[in-house]
PDB file of C-alpha atoms in Angstrom:
ATOM      1  CA  MET L   9       0.000   0.000   0.000  1.00 80.00           C
ATOM      2  CA  THR L  10       1.475   3.328  -1.071  1.00 84.00           C
ATOM      3  CA  LEU L  11       0.622   6.954  -0.344  1.00 83.00           C
ATOM      4  CA  GLN L  12      -0.070   7.390  -4.036  1.00 84.00           C
ATOM      5  CA  GLN L  13      -2.738   4.676  -3.896  1.00 84.00           C
ATOM      6  CA  ILE L  14      -4.168   6.248  -0.740  1.00 85.00           C
ATOM      7  CA  LYS L  15      -4.465   9.527  -2.653  1.00 85.00           C
ATOM      8  CA  TYR L  16      -6.110   7.911  -5.687  1.00 85.00           C
ATOM      9  CA  ILE L  17      -8.932   6.061  -3.883  1.00 86.00           C
ATOM     10  CA  PRO L  18     -10.872   9.116  -2.532  1.00 85.00           C
ATOM     11  CA  GLY L  19     -10.435  10.770  -5.929  1.00 85.00           C
ATOM     12  CA  VAL L  20     -12.092   7.835  -7.699  1.00 85.00           C
ATOM     13  CA  ALA L  21     -14.930   7.851  -5.152  1.00 85.00           C
ATOM     14  CA  GLU L  22     -15.557  11.573  -5.652  1.00 85.00           C
ATOM     15  CA  CYS L  23     -15.652  11.270  -9.445  1.00 85.00           C
ATOM     16  CA  GLY L  24     -17.651   8.034  -9.589  1.00 84.00           C
ATOM     17  CA  SER L  25     -15.657   7.048 -12.667  1.00 83.00           C
ATOM     18  CA  LEU L  26     -12.130   5.802 -13.281  1.00 83.00           C
ATOM     19  CA  ASN L  27     -12.007   7.757 -16.518  1.00 82.00           C
ATOM     20  CA  LYS L  28     -12.995  11.071 -14.897  1.00 82.00           C
ATOM     21  CA  ALA L  29     -10.714  10.393 -11.930  1.00 81.00           C
ATOM     22  CA  SER L  30      -7.736   9.740 -14.202  1.00 82.00           C
ATOM     23  CA  GLU L  31      -8.182  13.200 -15.741  1.00 79.00           C
ATOM     24  CA  LYS L  32      -8.547  14.881 -12.352  1.00 77.00           C
ATOM     25  CA  LEU L  33      -5.545  13.037 -10.879  1.00 77.00           C
ATOM     26  CA  TYR L  34      -3.354  13.479 -13.991  1.00 77.00           C
ATOM     27  CA  ILE L  35      -2.729   9.768 -14.465  1.00 82.00           C
ATOM     28  CA  SER L  36      -3.606   7.436 -17.337  1.00 82.00           C
ATOM     29  CA  GLN L  37      -6.719   5.339 -16.854  1.00 82.00           C
ATOM     30  CA  PRO L  38      -4.871   1.995 -17.242  1.00 85.00           C
ATOM     31  CA  SER L  39      -2.350   3.033 -14.577  1.00 84.00           C
ATOM     32  CA  LEU L  40      -5.122   4.190 -12.231  1.00 83.00           C
ATOM     33  CA  THR L  41      -7.120   0.997 -12.782  1.00 86.00           C
ATOM     34  CA  SER L  42      -4.021  -1.076 -12.083  1.00 87.00           C
ATOM     35  CA  ALA L  43      -3.270   0.876  -8.878  1.00 85.00           C
ATOM     36  CA  VAL L  44      -6.813   0.351  -7.589  1.00 85.00           C
ATOM     37  CA  HIS L  45      -6.785  -3.374  -8.430  1.00 87.00           C
ATOM     38  CA  GLU L  46      -3.410  -3.858  -6.734  1.00 88.00           C
ATOM     39  CA  LEU L  47      -4.618  -2.124  -3.577  1.00 86.00           C
ATOM     40  CA  GLU L  48      -7.858  -4.138  -3.483  1.00 87.00           C
ATOM     41  CA  TYR L  49      -5.862  -7.353  -3.899  1.00 86.00           C
ATOM     42  CA  GLU L  50      -3.520  -6.359  -1.066  1.00 88.00           C
ATOM     43  CA  ILE L  51      -6.289  -5.513   1.448  1.00 88.00           C
ATOM     44  CA  GLY L  52      -8.463  -8.459   0.448  1.00 88.00           C
ATOM     45  CA  PHE L  53     -11.742  -6.798  -0.515  1.00 86.00           C
ATOM     46  CA  GLN L  54     -13.275  -4.596  -3.207  1.00 87.00           C
ATOM     47  CA  ILE L  55     -13.401  -0.882  -2.524  1.00 88.00           C
ATOM     48  CA  PHE L  56     -15.499  -0.223  -5.630  1.00 85.00           C
ATOM     49  CA  SER L  57     -18.220  -2.030  -7.534  1.00 86.00           C
ATOM     50  CA  ARG L  58     -17.812  -1.572 -11.281  1.00 85.00           C
ATOM     51  CA  SER L  59     -20.513  -1.183 -13.910  1.00 83.00           C
ATOM     52  CA  THR L  60     -20.871   0.347 -17.361  1.00 80.00           C
ATOM     53  CA  ARG L  61     -22.025   3.567 -15.654  1.00 80.00           C
ATOM     54  CA  GLY L  62     -18.913   3.909 -13.519  1.00 81.00           C
ATOM     55  CA  VAL L  63     -17.986   2.848 -10.009  1.00 84.00           C
ATOM     56  CA  THR L  64     -19.768   2.945  -6.655  1.00 86.00           C
ATOM     57  CA  VAL L  65     -18.283   2.478  -3.197  1.00 87.00           C
ATOM     58  CA  THR L  66     -18.869  -0.868  -1.449  1.00 88.00           C
ATOM     59  CA  GLU L  67     -19.846  -1.074   2.233  1.00 86.00           C
ATOM     60  CA  GLN L  68     -16.303  -2.098   3.231  1.00 86.00           C
ATOM     61  CA  GLY L  69     -14.951   0.549   0.894  1.00 84.00           C
ATOM     62  CA  LYS L  70     -16.761   3.368   2.722  1.00 88.00           C
ATOM     63  CA  GLN L  71     -14.765   2.832   5.915  1.00 88.00           C
ATOM     64  CA  PHE L  72     -11.523   2.381   3.981  1.00 88.00           C
ATOM     65  CA  ILE L  73     -12.058   5.667   2.114  1.00 87.00           C
ATOM     66  CA  GLN L  74     -12.772   7.475   5.377  1.00 87.00           C
ATOM     67  CA  ASP L  75      -9.533   6.126   6.880  1.00 88.00           C
ATOM     68  CA  ALA L  76      -7.616   6.878   3.665  1.00 86.00           C
ATOM     69  CA  ARG L  77      -8.754  10.514   3.696  1.00 86.00           C
ATOM     70  CA  SER L  78      -7.696  10.855   7.324  1.00 87.00           C
ATOM     71  CA  LEU L  79      -4.283   9.312   6.651  1.00 88.00           C
ATOM     72  CA  TYR L  80      -3.629  11.487   3.610  1.00 84.00           C
ATOM     73  CA  LYS L  81      -4.659  14.638   5.505  1.00 84.00           C
ATOM     74  CA  ASN L  82      -2.066  13.807   8.149  1.00 85.00           C
ATOM     75  CA  TYR L  83       0.539  13.251   5.441  1.00 84.00           C
ATOM     76  CA  GLU L  84      -0.284  16.623   3.854  1.00 80.00           C
ATOM     77  CA  SER L  85      -0.021  18.349   7.237  1.00 80.00           C
ATOM     78  CA  LEU L  86       3.360  16.739   7.873  1.00 80.00           C
ATOM     79  CA  LEU L  87       4.576  17.676   4.402  1.00 76.00           C
ATOM     80  CA  LYS L  88       3.389  21.248   4.821  1.00 73.00           C
ATOM     81  CA  LYS L  89       5.001  21.583   8.243  1.00 71.00           C
ATOM     82  CA  TYR L  90       8.478  20.456   7.218  1.00 73.00           C
ATOM     83  CA  THR L  91       8.846  21.241   3.508  1.00 67.00           C
ATOM     84  CA  GLU L  92       6.604  24.209   2.679  1.00 56.00           C
ATOM     85  CA  LYS L  93       7.256  26.755   5.412  1.00 54.00           C
ATOM     86  CA  GLU L  94       7.527  29.633   2.955  1.00 58.00           C
ATOM     87  CA  LYS L  95       4.776  28.482   0.624  1.00 69.00           C
ATOM     88  CA  LYS L  96       1.613  30.595   0.558  1.00 84.00           C
ATOM     89  CA  THR L  97      -1.452  28.412   1.053  1.00 90.00           C
ATOM     90  CA  PHE L  98      -5.200  28.831   1.161  1.00 95.00           C
ATOM     91  CA  GLY L  99      -7.744  26.110   1.836  1.00 95.00           C
ATOM     92  CA  VAL L 100     -11.529  25.873   2.056  1.00 96.00           C
ATOM     93  CA  SER L 101     -13.517  22.998   3.565  1.00 96.00           C
ATOM     94  CA  THR L 102     -17.222  22.997   2.793  1.00 92.00           C
ATOM     95  CA  LEU L 103     -20.452  21.091   2.550  1.00 85.00           C
ATOM     96  CA  TYR L 104     -21.489  20.076  -0.971  1.00 79.00           C
ATOM     97  CA  TYR L 105     -22.393  23.566  -2.220  1.00 83.00           C
ATOM     98  CA  ALA L 106     -22.173  24.611  -5.874  1.00 80.00           C
ATOM     99  CA  PHE L 107     -21.773  28.280  -4.937  1.00 87.00           C
ATOM    100  CA  ALA L 108     -18.722  27.451  -2.785  1.00 91.00           C
ATOM    101  CA  ARG L 109     -17.049  25.752  -5.766  1.00 89.00           C
ATOM    102  CA  THR L 110     -17.900  28.646  -8.087  1.00 89.00           C
ATOM    103  CA  ALA L 111     -16.481  31.191  -5.641  1.00 92.00           C
ATOM    104  CA  PHE L 112     -13.322  29.106  -5.271  1.00 94.00           C
ATOM    105  CA  VAL L 113     -12.740  28.882  -9.027  1.00 93.00           C
ATOM    106  CA  ASP L 114     -12.984  32.683  -9.263  1.00 94.00           C
ATOM    107  CA  LEU L 115     -10.492  32.993  -6.410  1.00 95.00           C
ATOM    108  CA  VAL L 116      -7.949  30.668  -8.002  1.00 95.00           C
ATOM    109  CA  LYS L 117      -8.110  32.594 -11.265  1.00 93.00           C
ATOM    110  CA  ARG L 118      -7.347  35.838  -9.434  1.00 93.00           C
ATOM    111  CA  PHE L 119      -4.628  34.676  -7.040  1.00 93.00           C
ATOM    112  CA  SER L 120      -2.788  31.964  -9.014  1.00 89.00           C
ATOM    113  CA  PRO L 121      -0.145  34.457 -10.251  1.00 88.00           C
ATOM    114  CA  GLU L 122       0.851  35.045  -6.608  1.00 87.00           C
ATOM    115  CA  GLY L 123       2.033  31.457  -6.209  1.00 85.00           C
ATOM    116  CA  TYR L 124      -0.598  30.137  -3.795  1.00 89.00           C
ATOM    117  CA  ASP L 125      -1.020  26.440  -3.090  1.00 90.00           C
ATOM    118  CA  PHE L 126      -4.823  25.981  -3.080  1.00 94.00           C
ATOM    119  CA  SER L 127      -6.992  23.251  -1.593  1.00 94.00           C
ATOM    120  CA  PHE L 128     -10.757  22.732  -1.730  1.00 94.00           C
ATOM    121  CA  ARG L 129     -12.424  19.906   0.197  1.00 92.00           C
ATOM    122  CA  GLU L 130     -16.090  18.857   0.277  1.00 87.00           C
ATOM    123  CA  MET L 131     -17.010  16.859   3.384  1.00 84.00           C
ATOM    124  CA  LYS L 132     -19.325  16.386   6.370  1.00 81.00           C
ATOM    125  CA  GLY L 133     -19.977  19.169   8.862  1.00 82.00           C
ATOM    126  CA  GLU L 134     -17.952  17.751  11.758  1.00 85.00           C
ATOM    127  CA  GLU L 135     -15.000  17.157   9.437  1.00 90.00           C
ATOM    128  CA  ILE L 136     -15.153  20.784   8.278  1.00 94.00           C
ATOM    129  CA  ILE L 137     -14.914  22.006  11.874  1.00 94.00           C
ATOM    130  CA  ASP L 138     -11.903  19.742  12.451  1.00 94.00           C
ATOM    131  CA  ASP L 139     -10.210  21.014   9.287  1.00 94.00           C
ATOM    132  CA  VAL L 140     -10.494  24.636  10.405  1.00 96.00           C
ATOM    133  CA  ALA L 141      -9.606  23.908  14.045  1.00 95.00           C
ATOM    134  CA  GLU L 142      -6.463  22.008  13.022  1.00 93.00           C
ATOM    135  CA  GLY L 143      -5.392  24.581  10.438  1.00 92.00           C
ATOM    136  CA  ARG L 144      -5.837  22.476   7.311  1.00 92.00           C
ATOM    137  CA  SER L 145      -8.258  25.099   5.957  1.00 95.00           C
ATOM    138  CA  GLU L 146      -8.528  28.814   6.659  1.00 95.00           C
ATOM    139  CA  LEU L 147     -12.304  28.785   6.105  1.00 95.00           C
ATOM    140  CA  GLY L 148     -15.190  26.370   6.400  1.00 96.00           C
ATOM    141  CA  ILE L 149     -18.726  26.668   4.986  1.00 95.00           C
ATOM    142  CA  ILE L 150     -21.492  25.147   7.154  1.00 92.00           C
ATOM    143  CA  TYR L 151     -25.044  25.893   8.311  1.00 88.00           C
ATOM    144  CA  LEU L 152     -26.973  25.987  11.571  1.00 88.00           C
ATOM    145  CA  SER L 153     -30.606  24.957  12.051  1.00 82.00           C
ATOM    146  CA  ASP L 154     -33.066  24.248  14.842  1.00 77.00           C
ATOM    147  CA  GLY L 155     -31.977  20.632  14.697  1.00 76.00           C
ATOM    148  CA  ASN L 156     -28.188  21.005  14.826  1.00 82.00           C
ATOM    149  CA  ARG L 157     -27.567  24.464  16.319  1.00 87.00           C
ATOM    150  CA  GLU L 158     -26.998  23.538  19.968  1.00 88.00           C
ATOM    151  CA  GLU L 159     -24.716  20.586  19.265  1.00 89.00           C
ATOM    152  CA  THR L 160     -22.762  22.403  16.548  1.00 91.00           C
ATOM    153  CA  GLN L 161     -22.210  25.519  18.647  1.00 94.00           C
ATOM    154  CA  LYS L 162     -20.848  23.366  21.475  1.00 95.00           C
ATOM    155  CA  GLU L 163     -18.474  21.691  19.022  1.00 94.00           C
ATOM    156  CA  LEU L 164     -17.344  25.057  17.652  1.00 95.00           C
ATOM    157  CA  ALA L 165     -16.710  26.449  21.130  1.00 95.00           C
ATOM    158  CA  SER L 166     -14.770  23.385  22.287  1.00 95.00           C
ATOM    159  CA  LYS L 167     -12.450  23.639  19.286  1.00 95.00           C
ATOM    160  CA  LYS L 168     -12.101  27.435  19.412  1.00 96.00           C
ATOM    161  CA  VAL L 169     -13.790  28.035  16.072  1.00 96.00           C
ATOM    162  CA  ILE L 170     -16.178  30.941  15.335  1.00 96.00           C
ATOM    163  CA  PHE L 171     -19.318  30.941  13.160  1.00 96.00           C
ATOM    164  CA  HIS L 172     -19.977  34.026  10.988  1.00 96.00           C
ATOM    165  CA  HIS L 173     -23.477  34.597   9.563  1.00 94.00           C
ATOM    166  CA  LEU L 174     -23.949  34.936   5.791  1.00 92.00           C
ATOM    167  CA  THR L 175     -27.656  34.444   4.998  1.00 90.00           C
ATOM    168  CA  GLU L 176     -30.751  32.360   5.699  1.00 87.00           C
ATOM    169  CA  CYS L 177     -32.498  29.842   3.478  1.00 81.00           C
ATOM    170  CA  ASN L 178     -35.132  27.095   3.611  1.00 79.00           C
ATOM    171  CA  ALA L 179     -35.190  23.343   3.011  1.00 78.00           C
ATOM    172  CA  PHE L 180     -35.550  21.943  -0.508  1.00 83.00           C
ATOM    173  CA  VAL L 181     -36.016  18.557  -2.125  1.00 87.00           C
ATOM    174  CA  TYR L 182     -33.483  17.897  -4.907  1.00 87.00           C
ATOM    175  CA  LEU L 183     -34.669  15.800  -7.880  1.00 90.00           C
ATOM    176  CA  TYR L 184     -33.747  14.843 -11.429  1.00 92.00           C
ATOM    177  CA  LYS L 185     -35.686  16.920 -13.979  1.00 92.00           C
ATOM    178  CA  ASP L 186     -37.735  13.887 -15.204  1.00 94.00           C
ATOM    179  CA  HIS L 187     -38.772  12.786 -11.706  1.00 95.00           C
ATOM    180  CA  PRO L 188     -42.565  12.233 -11.382  1.00 95.00           C
ATOM    181  CA  LEU L 189     -42.721  15.077  -8.827  1.00 95.00           C
ATOM    182  CA  ALA L 190     -40.524  17.503 -10.765  1.00 93.00           C
ATOM    183  CA  GLU L 191     -43.407  19.727 -11.883  1.00 93.00           C
ATOM    184  CA  LYS L 192     -44.707  20.420  -8.370  1.00 92.00           C
ATOM    185  CA  SER L 193     -44.299  23.832  -6.745  1.00 89.00           C
ATOM    186  CA  SER L 194     -43.656  22.218  -3.346  1.00 89.00           C
ATOM    187  CA  ILE L 195     -43.345  18.663  -2.029  1.00 89.00           C
ATOM    188  CA  SER L 196     -44.439  17.003   1.216  1.00 85.00           C
ATOM    189  CA  LEU L 197     -42.836  14.011   2.924  1.00 82.00           C
ATOM    190  CA  ASP L 198     -45.976  11.982   2.167  1.00 83.00           C
ATOM    191  CA  GLU L 199     -45.403  12.500  -1.554  1.00 88.00           C
ATOM    192  CA  LEU L 200     -41.838  11.247  -1.222  1.00 86.00           C
ATOM    193  CA  SER L 201     -42.747   8.019   0.557  1.00 84.00           C
ATOM    194  CA  ASP L 202     -42.640   5.883  -2.617  1.00 86.00           C
ATOM    195  CA  PHE L 203     -39.207   7.102  -3.695  1.00 90.00           C
ATOM    196  CA  GLN L 204     -35.651   6.299  -2.620  1.00 88.00           C
ATOM    197  CA  PHE L 205     -33.863   8.721  -0.303  1.00 87.00           C
ATOM    198  CA  VAL L 206     -30.145   9.346  -0.992  1.00 87.00           C
ATOM    199  CA  THR L 207     -27.755  11.175   1.339  1.00 81.00           C
ATOM    200  CA  TYR L 208     -24.107  11.913   2.102  1.00 73.00           C
ATOM    201  CA  ASP L 209     -24.610  11.677   5.830  1.00 66.00           C
ATOM    202  CA  ARG L 210     -27.618  10.259   7.681  1.00 61.00           C
ATOM    203  CA  SER L 211     -26.807  12.306  10.765  1.00 62.00           C
ATOM    204  CA  GLU L 212     -27.514  15.457   8.737  1.00 61.00           C
ATOM    205  CA  LEU L 213     -31.206  14.537   8.823  1.00 61.00           C
ATOM    206  CA  ASN L 214     -31.321  15.806  12.399  1.00 58.00           C
ATOM    207  CA  ALA L 215     -30.894  19.308  10.973  1.00 56.00           C
ATOM    208  CA  PHE L 216     -33.970  18.884   8.763  1.00 62.00           C
ATOM    209  CA  PHE L 217     -36.413  16.925  10.934  1.00 62.00           C
ATOM    210  CA  SER L 218     -37.252  16.152  14.546  1.00 56.00           C
ATOM    211  CA  LYS L 219     -36.553  12.687  15.955  1.00 60.00           C
ATOM    212  CA  GLU L 220     -40.271  11.826  15.918  1.00 61.00           C
ATOM    213  CA  VAL L 221     -40.592  12.603  12.204  1.00 60.00           C
ATOM    214  CA  LEU L 222     -37.466  10.601  11.357  1.00 59.00           C
ATOM    215  CA  GLU L 223     -38.809   7.537  13.137  1.00 59.00           C
ATOM    216  CA  ARG L 224     -42.354   7.886  11.816  1.00 60.00           C
ATOM    217  CA  ARG L 225     -41.306   8.415   8.194  1.00 60.00           C
ATOM    218  CA  GLU L 226     -38.432   5.885   8.295  1.00 59.00           C
ATOM    219  CA  LEU L 227     -36.125   8.455   6.673  1.00 59.00           C
ATOM    220  CA  THR L 228     -33.127   6.796   8.296  1.00 54.00           C
ATOM    221  CA  GLN L 229     -33.506   3.996   5.736  1.00 64.00           C
ATOM    222  CA  ALA L 230     -31.434   5.671   3.041  1.00 76.00           C
ATOM    223  CA  ILE L 231     -28.753   4.993   0.471  1.00 83.00           C
ATOM    224  CA  THR L 232     -25.624   6.626   1.884  1.00 82.00           C
ATOM    225  CA  VAL L 233     -22.906   7.587  -0.588  1.00 80.00           C
ATOM    226  CA  ALA L 234     -19.489   9.217  -0.345  1.00 72.00           C
ATOM    227  CA  ASP L 235     -19.458  11.568  -3.325  1.00 74.00           C
ATOM    228  CA  ARG L 236     -21.592  14.013  -5.277  1.00 74.00           C
ATOM    229  CA  SER L 237     -21.459  12.233  -8.646  1.00 79.00           C
ATOM    230  CA  THR L 238     -22.975   9.078  -7.146  1.00 85.00           C
ATOM    231  CA  VAL L 239     -25.782  11.118  -5.571  1.00 83.00           C
ATOM    232  CA  LEU L 240     -26.665  12.611  -8.963  1.00 85.00           C
ATOM    233  CA  SER L 241     -26.485   9.212 -10.654  1.00 89.00           C
ATOM    234  CA  LEU L 242     -28.880   7.654  -8.135  1.00 90.00           C
ATOM    235  CA  LEU L 243     -31.298  10.582  -8.315  1.00 91.00           C
ATOM    236  CA  LYS L 244     -31.513  10.027 -12.051  1.00 91.00           C
ATOM    237  CA  SER L 245     -31.495   6.224 -12.293  1.00 92.00           C
ATOM    238  CA  LEU L 246     -33.734   5.453  -9.272  1.00 92.00           C
ATOM    239  CA  ASN L 247     -36.030   8.496  -9.265  1.00 92.00           C
ATOM    240  CA  GLY L 248     -34.366   9.219  -5.953  1.00 91.00           C
ATOM    241  CA  TYR L 249     -34.324  12.407  -3.927  1.00 90.00           C
ATOM    242  CA  THR L 250     -32.200  14.185  -1.371  1.00 87.00           C
ATOM    243  CA  PHE L 251     -32.548  17.260   0.838  1.00 81.00           C
ATOM    244  CA  LEU L 252     -30.663  20.523   0.476  1.00 78.00           C
ATOM    245  CA  SER L 253     -30.452  23.557   2.699  1.00 69.00           C
ATOM    246  CA  GLY L 254     -31.764  25.759  -0.039  1.00 62.00           C
ATOM    247  CA  ILE L 255     -28.943  27.474  -1.922  1.00 67.00           C
ATOM    248  CA  ILE L 256     -28.098  26.656  -5.525  1.00 58.00           C
ATOM    249  CA  GLY L 257     -25.235  28.669  -6.990  1.00 47.00           C
ATOM    250  CA  GLU L 258     -24.331  29.739 -10.506  1.00 42.00           C
ATOM    251  CA  GLU L 259     -22.856  26.320 -11.229  1.00 42.00           C
ATOM    252  CA  SER L 260     -26.010  24.309 -10.396  1.00 48.00           C
ATOM    253  CA  ASP L 261     -26.699  21.273 -12.569  1.00 57.00           C
ATOM    254  CA  GLY L 262     -29.381  22.096 -15.137  1.00 72.00           C
ATOM    255  CA  ASP L 263     -30.676  18.506 -15.116  1.00 86.00           C
ATOM    256  CA  TYR L 264     -31.391  18.609 -11.366  1.00 86.00           C
ATOM    257  CA  ILE L 265     -33.894  20.898  -9.704  1.00 85.00           C
ATOM    258  CA  PRO L 266     -34.640  22.095  -6.141  1.00 85.00           C
ATOM    259  CA  ILE L 267     -38.289  22.185  -5.000  1.00 86.00           C
ATOM    260  CA  PRO L 268     -39.402  23.677  -1.636  1.00 84.00           C
ATOM    261  CA  LEU L 269     -40.170  21.153   1.094  1.00 82.00           C
ATOM    262  CA  LYS L 270     -43.553  21.679   2.762  1.00 79.00           C
ATOM    263  CA  ASN L 271     -43.406  22.331   6.495  1.00 67.00           C
ATOM    264  CA  ILE L 272     -45.193  19.558   8.416  1.00 56.00           C
ATOM    265  CA  GLU L 273     -44.304  20.573  11.968  1.00 54.00           C
ATOM    266  CA  GLU L 274     -45.562  23.800  13.465  1.00 46.00           C
ATOM    267  CA  ASP L 275     -43.017  23.669  16.302  1.00 45.00           C
ATOM    268  CA  PHE L 276     -40.006  22.793  14.139  1.00 46.00           C
ATOM    269  CA  THR L 277     -38.986  25.266  11.446  1.00 49.00           C
ATOM    270  CA  ARG L 278     -36.594  24.350   8.672  1.00 58.00           C
ATOM    271  CA  THR L 279     -34.825  27.660   8.236  1.00 72.00           C
ATOM    272  CA  PHE L 280     -31.078  27.342   7.820  1.00 82.00           C
ATOM    273  CA  GLU L 281     -28.485  29.928   8.769  1.00 88.00           C
ATOM    274  CA  LEU L 282     -25.653  29.670   6.278  1.00 90.00           C
ATOM    275  CA  GLY L 283     -22.259  30.907   7.394  1.00 93.00           C
ATOM    276  CA  TYR L 284     -18.512  30.435   7.384  1.00 96.00           C
ATOM    277  CA  ILE L 285     -16.225  29.416  10.227  1.00 97.00           C
ATOM    278  CA  THR L 286     -12.724  30.568  11.130  1.00 97.00           C
ATOM    279  CA  LYS L 287     -10.282  29.756  13.867  1.00 95.00           C
ATOM    280  CA  LYS L 288     -10.682  31.974  16.940  1.00 91.00           C
ATOM    281  CA  ASP L 289      -8.256  34.921  17.235  1.00 87.00           C
ATOM    282  CA  VAL L 290      -6.993  34.402  13.660  1.00 88.00           C
ATOM    283  CA  HIS L 291      -7.502  37.460  11.429  1.00 88.00           C
ATOM    284  CA  MET L 292      -8.658  36.851   7.885  1.00 91.00           C
ATOM    285  CA  ASN L 293      -6.133  37.867   5.243  1.00 91.00           C
ATOM    286  CA  ASN L 294      -6.881  39.416   1.858  1.00 93.00           C
ATOM    287  CA  ILE L 295      -7.412  36.139   0.012  1.00 95.00           C
ATOM    288  CA  ALA L 296      -9.874  34.876   2.648  1.00 95.00           C
ATOM    289  CA  LEU L 297     -11.810  38.151   2.561  1.00 95.00           C
ATOM    290  CA  THR L 298     -11.904  37.996  -1.236  1.00 95.00           C
ATOM    291  CA  TYR L 299     -13.340  34.466  -1.120  1.00 96.00           C
ATOM    292  CA  ILE L 300     -16.133  35.568   1.208  1.00 95.00           C
ATOM    293  CA  ASP L 301     -16.817  38.562  -1.064  1.00 95.00           C
ATOM    294  CA  ASN L 302     -17.131  36.115  -3.990  1.00 93.00           C
ATOM    295  CA  ILE L 303     -19.671  34.069  -2.031  1.00 93.00           C
ATOM    296  CA  ARG L 304     -21.679  37.170  -1.073  1.00 92.00           C
ATOM    297  CA  ARG L 305     -21.781  38.198  -4.739  1.00 90.00           C
ATOM    298  CA  ILE L 306     -23.068  34.781  -5.847  1.00 88.00           C
ATOM    299  CA  LEU L 307     -25.689  34.699  -3.095  1.00 86.00           C
ATOM    300  CA  HIS L 308     -26.815  38.214  -4.005  1.00 82.00           C
ATOM    301  CA  ILE L 309     -27.218  37.201  -7.663  1.00 79.00           C
ATOM    302  CA  ALA L 310     -29.271  34.202  -6.511  1.00 72.00           C
ATOM    303  CA  GLY L 311     -31.583  36.533  -4.546  1.00 73.00           C
ATOM    304  CA  PHE L 312     -30.306  36.034  -1.013  1.00 76.00           C
ATOM    305  CA  THR L 313     -29.716  38.864   1.445  1.00 75.00           C
ATOM    306  CA  CYS L 314     -26.281  38.868   3.100  1.00 64.00           C
TER     307      CYS L 314
END
């Protein structure tokens, strides 16, 4: 098992395709395929299931990918500490938001001539907090809601990380354009009962619904995936659906649409407070401020008040 293989595996999972991953990782597809096969042979189980549509992560593969990401993060931190002391870096860790990617692309275009080493990571909320707390990223993009606010604020405080408000938004159902419910102006949970729920992280449901609703609607019975491309594939092929906290940026996928989720609980609102997090007592530099300005611009174009 090599560090290079450890780096390749999460990349394949994120792309959902060996061909796409080979382009992203700057390696030929035969070499990438060989590296994955060799690693699977060494550890004794398949990390990916292959089909004509691409690859999906196996159950055993999910845990391996999580451990591989953690190991490679530690390697990057060690490398940065001892070999790149003078290198200018800027990193963002975020939930799976199109607007965050769009803002980052604009930033890279502007600051690349200054010799920055950039990083952009999409991950779960608790991982984002860890990234910022441990200095792997200067900024993190997360949200607070009635369901996760208390727990998240405790986590932020314990790790000396501060939440900064950006805007508010509501809950949406995300569907493929040809889904049977795609023409509706809003969707209730009852209408979704016959369709397959897909998610990155089941624990995120606590931010959308109360415990009683989760148990009554059996929303915990979901397909859990590790990357965005697999989510989109399942939404299309299975008439599946997922939940979003309401913000679609300039780069949103035209084949997938957000539809407002009807409120079914009078005592539990699904309003989300979007914001960014920074390490306590660390002042934001020019590149970080520019990134946040990019986000505010995109949100303003999309009709949100910042």
